[in-house]
XYZ file of C-alpha atoms in Angstrom:
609
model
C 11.521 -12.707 0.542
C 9.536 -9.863 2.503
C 10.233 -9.525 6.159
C 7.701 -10.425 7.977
C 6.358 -7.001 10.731
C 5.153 -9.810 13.421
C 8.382 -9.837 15.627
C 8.173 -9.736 19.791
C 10.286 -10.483 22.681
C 8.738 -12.054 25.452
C 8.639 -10.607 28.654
C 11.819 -12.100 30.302
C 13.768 -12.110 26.921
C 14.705 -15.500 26.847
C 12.940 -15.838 23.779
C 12.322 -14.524 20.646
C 9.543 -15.543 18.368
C 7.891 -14.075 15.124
C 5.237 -14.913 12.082
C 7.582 -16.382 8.872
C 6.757 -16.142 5.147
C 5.441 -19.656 5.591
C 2.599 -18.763 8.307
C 4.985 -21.177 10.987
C 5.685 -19.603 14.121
C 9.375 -19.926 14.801
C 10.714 -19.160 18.489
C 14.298 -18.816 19.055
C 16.454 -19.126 22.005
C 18.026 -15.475 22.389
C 20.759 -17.122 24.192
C 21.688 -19.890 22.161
C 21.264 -17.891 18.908
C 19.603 -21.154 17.571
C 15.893 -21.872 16.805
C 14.234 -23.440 19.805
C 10.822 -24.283 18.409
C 8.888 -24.240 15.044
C 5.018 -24.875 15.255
C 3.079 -25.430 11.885
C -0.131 -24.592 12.441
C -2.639 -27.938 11.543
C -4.727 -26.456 8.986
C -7.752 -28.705 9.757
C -8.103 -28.306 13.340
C -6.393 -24.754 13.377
C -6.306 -22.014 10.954
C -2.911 -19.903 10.066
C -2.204 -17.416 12.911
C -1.753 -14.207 11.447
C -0.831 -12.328 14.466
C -0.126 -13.485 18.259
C 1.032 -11.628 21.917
C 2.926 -12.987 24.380
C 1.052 -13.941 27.734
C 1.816 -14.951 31.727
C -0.819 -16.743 33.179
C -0.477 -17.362 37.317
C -0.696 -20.722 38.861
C -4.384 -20.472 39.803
C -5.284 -19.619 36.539
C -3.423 -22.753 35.245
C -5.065 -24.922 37.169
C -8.739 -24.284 36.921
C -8.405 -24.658 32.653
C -5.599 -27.251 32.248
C -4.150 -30.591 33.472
C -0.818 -29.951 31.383
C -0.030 -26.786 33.040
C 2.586 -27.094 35.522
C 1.422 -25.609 38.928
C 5.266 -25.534 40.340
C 6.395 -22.843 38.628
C 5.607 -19.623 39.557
C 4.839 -18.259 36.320
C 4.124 -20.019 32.813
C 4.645 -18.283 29.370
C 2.012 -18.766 26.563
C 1.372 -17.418 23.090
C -2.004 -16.023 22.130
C -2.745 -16.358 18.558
C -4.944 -14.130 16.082
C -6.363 -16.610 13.497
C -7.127 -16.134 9.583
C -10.484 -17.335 10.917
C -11.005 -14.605 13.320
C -10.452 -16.610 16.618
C -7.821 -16.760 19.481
C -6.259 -19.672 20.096
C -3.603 -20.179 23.285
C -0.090 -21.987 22.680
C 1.960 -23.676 25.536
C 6.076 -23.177 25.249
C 5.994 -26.057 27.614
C 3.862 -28.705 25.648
C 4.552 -27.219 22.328
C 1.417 -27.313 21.291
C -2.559 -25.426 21.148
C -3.960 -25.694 24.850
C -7.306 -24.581 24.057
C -9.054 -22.125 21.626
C -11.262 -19.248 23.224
C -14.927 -20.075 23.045
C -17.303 -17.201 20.395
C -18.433 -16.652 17.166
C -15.155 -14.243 16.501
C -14.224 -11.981 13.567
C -15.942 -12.774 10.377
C -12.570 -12.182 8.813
C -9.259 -12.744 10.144
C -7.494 -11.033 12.544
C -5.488 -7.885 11.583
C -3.588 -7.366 15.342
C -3.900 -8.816 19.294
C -2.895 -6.804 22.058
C -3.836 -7.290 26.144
C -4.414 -5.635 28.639
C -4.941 -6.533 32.179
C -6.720 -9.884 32.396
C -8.235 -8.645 28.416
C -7.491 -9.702 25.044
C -8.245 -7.303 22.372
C -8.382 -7.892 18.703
C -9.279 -6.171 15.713
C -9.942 -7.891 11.983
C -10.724 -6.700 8.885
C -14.165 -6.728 9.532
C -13.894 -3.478 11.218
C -15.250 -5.180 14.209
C -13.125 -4.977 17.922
C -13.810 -8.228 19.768
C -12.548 -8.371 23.754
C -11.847 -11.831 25.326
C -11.381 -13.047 28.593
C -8.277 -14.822 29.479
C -9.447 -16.585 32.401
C -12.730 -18.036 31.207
C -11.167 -18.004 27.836
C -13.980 -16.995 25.828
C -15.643 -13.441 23.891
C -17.480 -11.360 26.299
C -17.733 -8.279 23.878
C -17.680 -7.226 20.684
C -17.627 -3.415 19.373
C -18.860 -2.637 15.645
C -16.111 0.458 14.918
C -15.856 0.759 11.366
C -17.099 -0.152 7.865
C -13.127 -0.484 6.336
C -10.577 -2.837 7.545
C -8.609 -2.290 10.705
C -4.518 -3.097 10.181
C -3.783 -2.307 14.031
C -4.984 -1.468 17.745
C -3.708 -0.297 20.699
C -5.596 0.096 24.022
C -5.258 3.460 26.089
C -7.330 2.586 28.833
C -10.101 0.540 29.935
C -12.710 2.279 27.909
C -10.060 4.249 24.864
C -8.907 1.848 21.953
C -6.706 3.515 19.337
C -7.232 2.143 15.805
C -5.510 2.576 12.761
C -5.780 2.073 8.886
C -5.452 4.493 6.947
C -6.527 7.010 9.424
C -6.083 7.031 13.343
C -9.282 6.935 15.192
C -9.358 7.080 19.531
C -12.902 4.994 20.407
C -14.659 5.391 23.880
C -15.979 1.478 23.484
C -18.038 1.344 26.519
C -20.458 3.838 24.504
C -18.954 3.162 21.379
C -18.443 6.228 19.918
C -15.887 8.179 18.433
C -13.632 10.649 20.341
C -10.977 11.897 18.090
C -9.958 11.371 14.244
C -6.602 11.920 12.830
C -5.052 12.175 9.522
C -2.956 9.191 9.376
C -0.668 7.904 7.051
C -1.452 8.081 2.890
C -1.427 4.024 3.080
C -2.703 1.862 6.189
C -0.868 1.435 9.554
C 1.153 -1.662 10.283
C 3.032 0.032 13.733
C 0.980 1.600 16.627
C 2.186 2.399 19.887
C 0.648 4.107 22.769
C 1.886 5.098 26.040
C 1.133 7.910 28.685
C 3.151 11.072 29.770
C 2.025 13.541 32.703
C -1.311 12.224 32.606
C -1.662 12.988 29.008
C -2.225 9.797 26.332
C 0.360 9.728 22.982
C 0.650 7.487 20.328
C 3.233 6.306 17.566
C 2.033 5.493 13.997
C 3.722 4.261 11.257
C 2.940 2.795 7.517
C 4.382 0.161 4.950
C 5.093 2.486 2.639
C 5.948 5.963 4.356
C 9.593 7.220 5.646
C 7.906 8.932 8.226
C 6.781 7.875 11.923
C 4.174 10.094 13.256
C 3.805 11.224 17.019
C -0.125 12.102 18.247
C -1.284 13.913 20.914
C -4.794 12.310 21.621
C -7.652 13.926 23.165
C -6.238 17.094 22.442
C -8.619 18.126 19.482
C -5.132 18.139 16.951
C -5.665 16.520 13.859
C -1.826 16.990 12.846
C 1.065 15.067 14.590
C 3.043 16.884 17.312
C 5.951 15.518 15.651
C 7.992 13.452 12.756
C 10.503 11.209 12.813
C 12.250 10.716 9.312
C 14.197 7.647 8.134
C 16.154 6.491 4.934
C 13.561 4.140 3.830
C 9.898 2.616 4.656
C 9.676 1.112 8.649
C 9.693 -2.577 8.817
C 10.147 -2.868 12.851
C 9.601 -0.154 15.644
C 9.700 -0.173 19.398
C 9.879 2.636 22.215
C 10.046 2.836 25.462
C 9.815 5.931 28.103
C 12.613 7.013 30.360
C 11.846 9.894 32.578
C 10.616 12.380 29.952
C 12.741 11.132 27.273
C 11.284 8.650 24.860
C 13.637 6.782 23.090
C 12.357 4.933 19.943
C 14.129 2.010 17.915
C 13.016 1.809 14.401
C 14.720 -0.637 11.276
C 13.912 0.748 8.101
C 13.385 -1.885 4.919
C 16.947 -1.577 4.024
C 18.311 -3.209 7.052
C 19.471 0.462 8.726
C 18.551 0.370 12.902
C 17.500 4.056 13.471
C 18.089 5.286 17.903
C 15.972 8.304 18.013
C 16.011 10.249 21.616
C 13.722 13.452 21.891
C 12.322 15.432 25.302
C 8.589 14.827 24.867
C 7.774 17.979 26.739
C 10.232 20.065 24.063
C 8.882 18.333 20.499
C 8.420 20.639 17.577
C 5.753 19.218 14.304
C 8.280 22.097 12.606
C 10.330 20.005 10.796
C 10.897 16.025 10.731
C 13.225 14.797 13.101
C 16.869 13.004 12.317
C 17.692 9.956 14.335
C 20.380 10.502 17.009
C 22.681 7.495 16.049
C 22.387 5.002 12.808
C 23.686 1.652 13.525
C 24.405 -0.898 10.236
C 26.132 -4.087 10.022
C 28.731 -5.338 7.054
C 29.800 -8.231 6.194
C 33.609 -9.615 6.881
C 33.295 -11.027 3.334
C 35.012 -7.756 1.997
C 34.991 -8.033 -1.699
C 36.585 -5.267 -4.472
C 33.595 -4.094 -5.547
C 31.004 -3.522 -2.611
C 30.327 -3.895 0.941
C 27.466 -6.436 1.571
C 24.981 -5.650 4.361
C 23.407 -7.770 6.680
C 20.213 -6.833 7.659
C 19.221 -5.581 11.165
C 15.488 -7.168 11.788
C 14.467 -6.838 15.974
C 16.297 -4.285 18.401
C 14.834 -3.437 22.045
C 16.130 -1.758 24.998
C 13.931 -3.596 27.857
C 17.033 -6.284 28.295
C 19.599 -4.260 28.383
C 22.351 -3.872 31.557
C 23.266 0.252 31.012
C 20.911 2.975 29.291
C 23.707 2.943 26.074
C 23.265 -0.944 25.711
C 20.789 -2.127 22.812
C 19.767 -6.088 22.379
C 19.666 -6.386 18.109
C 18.751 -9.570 16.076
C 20.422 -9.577 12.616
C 20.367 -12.099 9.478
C 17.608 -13.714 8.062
C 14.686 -15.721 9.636
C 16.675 -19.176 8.805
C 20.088 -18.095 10.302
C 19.364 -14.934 13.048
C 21.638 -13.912 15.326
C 21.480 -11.963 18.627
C 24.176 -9.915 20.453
C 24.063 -6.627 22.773
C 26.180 -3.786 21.481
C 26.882 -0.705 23.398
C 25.986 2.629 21.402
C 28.999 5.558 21.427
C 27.579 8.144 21.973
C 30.051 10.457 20.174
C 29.599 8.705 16.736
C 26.383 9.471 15.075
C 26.768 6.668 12.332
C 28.257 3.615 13.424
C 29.225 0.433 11.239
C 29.824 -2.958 13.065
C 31.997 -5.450 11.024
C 29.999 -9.168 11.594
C 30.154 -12.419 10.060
C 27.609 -12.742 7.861
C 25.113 -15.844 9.480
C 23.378 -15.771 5.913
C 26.432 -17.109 4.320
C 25.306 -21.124 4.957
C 21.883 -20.577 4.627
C 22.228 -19.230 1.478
C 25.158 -21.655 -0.129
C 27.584 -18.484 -0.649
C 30.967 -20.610 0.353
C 32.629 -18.502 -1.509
C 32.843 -15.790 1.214
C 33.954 -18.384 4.456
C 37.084 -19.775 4.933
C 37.818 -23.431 4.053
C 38.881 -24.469 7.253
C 35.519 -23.762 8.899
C 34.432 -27.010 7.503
C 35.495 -30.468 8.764
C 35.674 -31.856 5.226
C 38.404 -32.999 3.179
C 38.638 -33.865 -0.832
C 40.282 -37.243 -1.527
C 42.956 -36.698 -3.831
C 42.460 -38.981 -7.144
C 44.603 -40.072 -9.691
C 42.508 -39.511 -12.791
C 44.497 -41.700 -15.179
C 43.975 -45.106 -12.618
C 39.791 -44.522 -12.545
C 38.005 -47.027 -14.487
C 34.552 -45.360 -15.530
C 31.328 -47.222 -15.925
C 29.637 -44.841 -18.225
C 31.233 -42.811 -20.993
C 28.778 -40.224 -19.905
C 30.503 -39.463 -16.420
C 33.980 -39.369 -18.088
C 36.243 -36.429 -18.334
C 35.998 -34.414 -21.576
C 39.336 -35.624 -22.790
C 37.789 -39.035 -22.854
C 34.779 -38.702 -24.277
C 32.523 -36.607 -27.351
C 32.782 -33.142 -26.643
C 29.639 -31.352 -25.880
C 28.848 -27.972 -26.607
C 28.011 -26.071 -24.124
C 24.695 -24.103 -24.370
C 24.819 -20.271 -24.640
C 22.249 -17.775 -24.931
C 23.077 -15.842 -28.310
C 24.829 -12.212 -28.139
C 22.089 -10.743 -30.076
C 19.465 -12.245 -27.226
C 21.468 -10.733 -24.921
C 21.621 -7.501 -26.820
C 18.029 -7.231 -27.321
C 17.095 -5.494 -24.304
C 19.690 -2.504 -23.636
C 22.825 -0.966 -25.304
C 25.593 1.191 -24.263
C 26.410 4.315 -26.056
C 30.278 5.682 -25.845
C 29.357 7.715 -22.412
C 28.159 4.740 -20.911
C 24.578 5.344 -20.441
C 22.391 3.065 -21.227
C 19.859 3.005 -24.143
C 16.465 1.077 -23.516
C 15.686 -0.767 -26.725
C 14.212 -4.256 -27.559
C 10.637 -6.232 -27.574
C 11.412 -6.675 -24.013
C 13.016 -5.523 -20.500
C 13.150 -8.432 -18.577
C 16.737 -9.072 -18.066
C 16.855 -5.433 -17.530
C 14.586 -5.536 -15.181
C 15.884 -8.338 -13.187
C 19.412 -6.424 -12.770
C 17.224 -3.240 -11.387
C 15.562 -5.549 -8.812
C 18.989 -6.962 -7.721
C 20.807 -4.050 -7.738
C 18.206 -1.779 -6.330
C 19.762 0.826 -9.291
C 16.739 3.261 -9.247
C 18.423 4.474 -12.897
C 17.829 1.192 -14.389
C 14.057 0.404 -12.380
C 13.735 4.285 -14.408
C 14.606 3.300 -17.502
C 12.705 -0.012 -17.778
C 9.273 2.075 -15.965
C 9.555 4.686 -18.582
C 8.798 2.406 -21.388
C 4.576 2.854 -21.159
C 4.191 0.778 -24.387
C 1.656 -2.171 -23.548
C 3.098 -4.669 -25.688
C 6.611 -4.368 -24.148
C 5.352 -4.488 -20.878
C 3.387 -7.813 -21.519
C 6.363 -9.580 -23.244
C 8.566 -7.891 -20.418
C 5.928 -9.571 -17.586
C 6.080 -13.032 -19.440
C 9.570 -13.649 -19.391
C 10.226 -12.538 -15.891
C 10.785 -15.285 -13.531
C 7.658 -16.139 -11.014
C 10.789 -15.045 -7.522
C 11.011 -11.895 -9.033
C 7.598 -10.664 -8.834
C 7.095 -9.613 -5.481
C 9.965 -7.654 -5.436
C 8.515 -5.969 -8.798
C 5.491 -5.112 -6.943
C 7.223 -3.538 -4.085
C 8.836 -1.569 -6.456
C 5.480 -0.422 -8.623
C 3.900 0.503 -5.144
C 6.780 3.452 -4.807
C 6.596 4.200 -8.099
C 2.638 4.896 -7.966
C 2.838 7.249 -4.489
C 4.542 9.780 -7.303
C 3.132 12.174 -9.964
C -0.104 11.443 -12.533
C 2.248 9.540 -15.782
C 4.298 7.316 -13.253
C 1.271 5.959 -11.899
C -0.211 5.295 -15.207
C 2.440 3.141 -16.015
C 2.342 1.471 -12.665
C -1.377 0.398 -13.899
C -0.125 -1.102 -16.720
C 2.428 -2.896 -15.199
C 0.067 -4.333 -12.271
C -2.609 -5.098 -14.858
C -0.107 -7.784 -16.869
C 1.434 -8.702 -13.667
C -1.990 -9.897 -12.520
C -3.182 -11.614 -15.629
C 0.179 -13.821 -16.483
C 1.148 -14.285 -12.876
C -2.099 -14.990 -11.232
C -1.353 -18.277 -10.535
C 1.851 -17.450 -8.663
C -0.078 -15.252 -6.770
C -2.714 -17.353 -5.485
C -0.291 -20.097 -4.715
C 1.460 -17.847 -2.503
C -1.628 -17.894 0.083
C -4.000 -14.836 1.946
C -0.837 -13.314 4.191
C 1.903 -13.507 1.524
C -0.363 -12.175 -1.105
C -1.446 -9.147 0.959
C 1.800 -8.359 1.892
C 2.991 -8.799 -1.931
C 0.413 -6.442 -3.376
C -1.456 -4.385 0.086
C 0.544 -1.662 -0.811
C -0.738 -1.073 -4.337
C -4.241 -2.027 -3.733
C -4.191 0.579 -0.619
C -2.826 2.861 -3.046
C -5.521 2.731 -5.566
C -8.025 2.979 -3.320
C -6.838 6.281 -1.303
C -6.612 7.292 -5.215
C -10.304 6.274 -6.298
C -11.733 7.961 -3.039
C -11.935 11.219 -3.877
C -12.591 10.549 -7.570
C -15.655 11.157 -7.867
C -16.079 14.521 -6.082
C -13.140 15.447 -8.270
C -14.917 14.333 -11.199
C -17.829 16.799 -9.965
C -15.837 19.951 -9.197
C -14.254 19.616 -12.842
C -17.438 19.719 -13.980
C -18.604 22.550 -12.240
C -15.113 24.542 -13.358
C -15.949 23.509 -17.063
C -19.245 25.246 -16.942
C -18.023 28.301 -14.899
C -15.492 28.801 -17.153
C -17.587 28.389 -20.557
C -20.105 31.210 -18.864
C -16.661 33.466 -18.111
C -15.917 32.980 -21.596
C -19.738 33.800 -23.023
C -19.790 37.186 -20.929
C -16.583 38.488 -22.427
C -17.669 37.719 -25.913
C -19.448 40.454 -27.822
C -23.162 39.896 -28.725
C -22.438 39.343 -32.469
C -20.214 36.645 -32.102
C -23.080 35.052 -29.994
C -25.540 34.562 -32.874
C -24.559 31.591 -35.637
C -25.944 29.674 -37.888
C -27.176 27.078 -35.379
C -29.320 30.036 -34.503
C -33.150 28.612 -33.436
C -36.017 31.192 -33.320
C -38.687 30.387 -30.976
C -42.707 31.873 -30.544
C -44.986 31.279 -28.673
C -48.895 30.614 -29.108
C -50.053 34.149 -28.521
C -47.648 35.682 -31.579
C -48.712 33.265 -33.932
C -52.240 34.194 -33.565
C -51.596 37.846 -33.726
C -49.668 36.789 -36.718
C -53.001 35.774 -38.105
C -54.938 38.160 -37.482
C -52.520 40.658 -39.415
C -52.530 39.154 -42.141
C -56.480 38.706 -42.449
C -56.577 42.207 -42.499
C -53.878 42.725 -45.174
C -55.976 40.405 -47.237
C -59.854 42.278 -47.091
C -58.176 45.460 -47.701
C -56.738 44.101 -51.125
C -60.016 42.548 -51.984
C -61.578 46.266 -51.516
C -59.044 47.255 -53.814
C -59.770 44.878 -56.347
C -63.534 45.623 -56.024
C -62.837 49.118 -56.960
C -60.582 48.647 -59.891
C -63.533 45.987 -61.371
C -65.951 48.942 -61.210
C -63.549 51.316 -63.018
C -63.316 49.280 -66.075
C -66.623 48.153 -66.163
C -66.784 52.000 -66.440
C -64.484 52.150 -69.217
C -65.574 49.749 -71.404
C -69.230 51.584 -71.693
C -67.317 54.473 -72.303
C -66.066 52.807 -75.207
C -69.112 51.419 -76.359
C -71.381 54.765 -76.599
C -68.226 55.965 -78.487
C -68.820 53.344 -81.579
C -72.446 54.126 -81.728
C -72.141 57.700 -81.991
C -69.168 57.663 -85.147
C -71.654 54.430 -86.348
C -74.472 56.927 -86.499
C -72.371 60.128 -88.164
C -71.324 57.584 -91.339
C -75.102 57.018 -91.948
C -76.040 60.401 -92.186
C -73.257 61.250 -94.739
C -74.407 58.622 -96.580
C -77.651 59.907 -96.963
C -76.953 63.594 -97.954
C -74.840 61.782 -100.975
């Protein structure tokens, strides 16, 4: 189960509240470490709240909007929700229940983040639209068209500058509503955005789902790079800071559970190099076993309740069994490991780990031999038709991996599911390598379609890191997606609009910081293909150029001096042929005076005979 981002103290830390994987908002008593209330929102007259801020409304605002509110107090602590319908709605701790929903036509999506400010509500959706609401008169009084994409976060400067953040930071001047500054952002969209303000000049703290890095901004200061990083062992899941003096001090929990205490001189920050936290804090387990040390997860931390400057307030466990406790940080020790009970023992049914006398419950003793059973199906084994027990075959087992004499580990089989499952559980990045390597489709879908439906949003937090690497990794991230979506589809849409986002945001935001610049990729290839094929030409030598695919063209005017040519050629040979008809016309008179003369000499000797 993801962690939900949506965690918040309120202002007096007597309570802490947050957003589960169920869309119920779950407050607990800080105090008590035990839940205090659970509201389920009614889907019919309210919609899932997505996000929500907490709020402290004065008596004479109380009493002009609501009978319930109690005007003897000085001070009464609500909840301001951000709808999947894109509305606000307003929850009383005291009556446990929605007061009133602000009046407006809203988002026309749901709402991404709230924040106040002053006697202001400000909220941003997916829409790209920021909408500001009046608490008082409880109802829209503006809304600010900012962007065509979706907004994941806000955070208000001033009275006229609202920072925004997806996938890029953006500072907006909404009384003209225009843009002031644009920064580079994160490579997926911004879940954590912080501003505050430091010798007159306006900063900011970003960070994303999927990035180690926390990024520091200078705004209004023309800078499209961060003044400075912050690095940590794994992707942010929780981050608060707060300002002391010049230092700022930042809290951030990274996904693995790992509370990071950065301290840094904001006048003296360097964008050189990222930044190492000061001090690491983790938490084991007492439950000590032989082969590893189990964690428990840190999920809140904040230093606004604290009694010394060294003092942090952390929340640890799960959301069913949290815990809270103040620990003081040494200052001396960089890395320090705090030895806990683990609260996630019960809630999970892991007795194994707890002692036995914890629990107030005793096994009667029996005497096996005196029992008189009723059916011969509840007797022992001795009594009854042995059953074989059902076993998944060695060569089943087999099928998916074997283990050479070094011990590594040979990927073989139609599928990788079992595999797979250990990789997930284990978090061995060799084994999630082995199993990602294999790009063959049909292993991949038989893989996909034996893998049980609790097992695929951790697969899918695992294919989003393994597409932000090179070109062939993502390629087989595709694949795997693409079967993931078609076999579990189902399982996805069952899991509802917040879980689903937060199951498969990170490859979708991916994919589409991929596809942006496709297509003037796609162009400038092009354009290299052709450059390179004239480079090519020009170095060739000319008779090389000509082949057999060689087309002569002419054009109109040298086919009719073609003509003309050869009309010529043609009365010249019949002048030719005139002359030669004369000559042996000629000839053959010649040749005819010749007979008559020898005709006329034989007569005449004839005669004289």
């Amino acid at each position: 189960m993801e962690k939900n981002v949506c965690f918040e103290f309120s202002n007096d830390g007597k309570y802490f509240s947050f957003i589960n994987s169920q869309s119920k908002f779950v407050i607990y008593n800080v105090e008590l470490n035990k839940v205090d209330q659970i509201y389920t929102p009614n889907l019919h007259l309210t919609a899932p709240c997505t996000c929500f801020v907490w709020l402290e409304i004065l008596p004479n605002q109380k009493k002009r909007k609501s009978k319930n509110f109690d005007a003897d107090n000085e001070k009464q602590f609500f909840i301001a929700f951000g709808t999947s319908k894109g509305g606000v709605a307003l929850y009383s701790i005291a009556t446990k229940q929605i007061e009133r929903i602000f009046g407006g036509e809203g988002h026309a999506a749901s709402v991404s983040q709230i924040s106040t400010f002053n006697d202001w509500i400000f909220t941003c959706g997916n829409d790209g639209n920021i909408i500001k609401w009046s608490i008082p008169q409880s109802e829209q009084l503006e809304k600010f068209t900012i962007a065509v994409e979706r907004l994941t976060c806000l955070s208000i400067v001033n009275e006229e500058a609202v920072l925004t953040g997806a996938k890029q930071l953006k500072l907006w001047n909404i009384s003209k509503n225009q843009l002031t500054e644009s920064f580079t952002g994160h490579t997926s969209n911004t879940i954590f955005l912080k501003s505050f303000n430091y010798n007159d000049e306006n900063y900011a703290i970003s960070a994303s789902k999927l990035d180690r890095i926390m990024s520091l901004w200078l705004l209004e200061s023309g800078n499209k790079s961060p003044v400075a990083t912050f690095l940590l062992d794994d992707s942010v899941e929780y981050l608060y800071h707060k300002l002391i003096f010049s230092k700022l001090h930042i809290l951030a929990i990274s996904k693995s559970g790992v509370l990071h205490y950065f301290v840094q001189n904001v006048g003296k920050l360097k964008s050189l190099k990222p930044i190492k936290a000061k001090h690491t804090i983790e938490i084991a387990s007492t439950a000590v076993t032989t082969k590893n040390v189990e964690r428990i997860p840190i999920l809140t931390a904040t230093l606004n309740f604290s009694l010394n400057e060294n003092e942090v307030l952390i929340g640890y466990g799960s959301e069913q069994n949290l815990k809270f406790e103040r620990i003081t940080i040494d200052s001396e020790e960089k890395n320090q490991i705090l030895i806990r009970d683990n609260p996630l023992a019960i809630g999970t049914g892991n007795t194994k780990n707890i002692e036995q006398t914890s629990f107030k419950v005793k096994t009667p003793i029996v005497n096996e031999n005196s029992v008189q059973y009723l059916n011969a199906a509840t007797a022992p084994t001795s009594k009854k038709l042995s059953a074989k027990s059902v076993e998944i075959p060695m060569e089943e087992r087999l099928e998916n991996l074997s283990i050479t004499k070094d011990g590594s580990i040979n990927v073989s089989g139609k599928n990788l599911s079992h595999l797979l499952i250990q990789g997930i559980q284990s978090r061995n990045s060799k084994i999630l390598r082995l199993v990602f390597g294999k790009n063959d489709e049909a292993i991949i879908k038989s893989t996909v379609k034996k893998l049980p439906s609790k097992y695929v949003g951790p697969l899918l937090t695992e294919i989003s890191l393994l597409m932000q690497k090179r070109t062939p990794h993502v390629s087989s991230a595709i694949t795997w997606l693409k079967y993931i979506i078609q076999i579990h589809s189902t399982h996805l849409m069952a899991l509802g609009y917040q879980s689903f986002l937060l199951n498969i945001g990170g490859c979708m935001g991916i994919i589409e910081y991929r596809v942006e610049h496709l297509k003037s990729l796609s162009k400038l290839n092009g354009r290299l293909d052709l450059l390179l094929n004239q480079i090519e030409r020009s170095q060739m030598p000319a008779t090389e150029l000509i082949s057999d695919n060689f087309v002569e063209y002419q054009d109109e005017s040298d086919i009719d001096s073609l003509i003309d040519e050869n009309d010529e050629g043609d009365t010249s040979s019949d002048e030719q042929n005139y002359n030669n008809d004369d000559i042996d016309e000629e000839e053959e008179e010649e040749d005819n005076n010749d007979d008559d003369d020898d005709g006329k000499v034989d007569e005449e000797m004839e005669v004289s005979e």
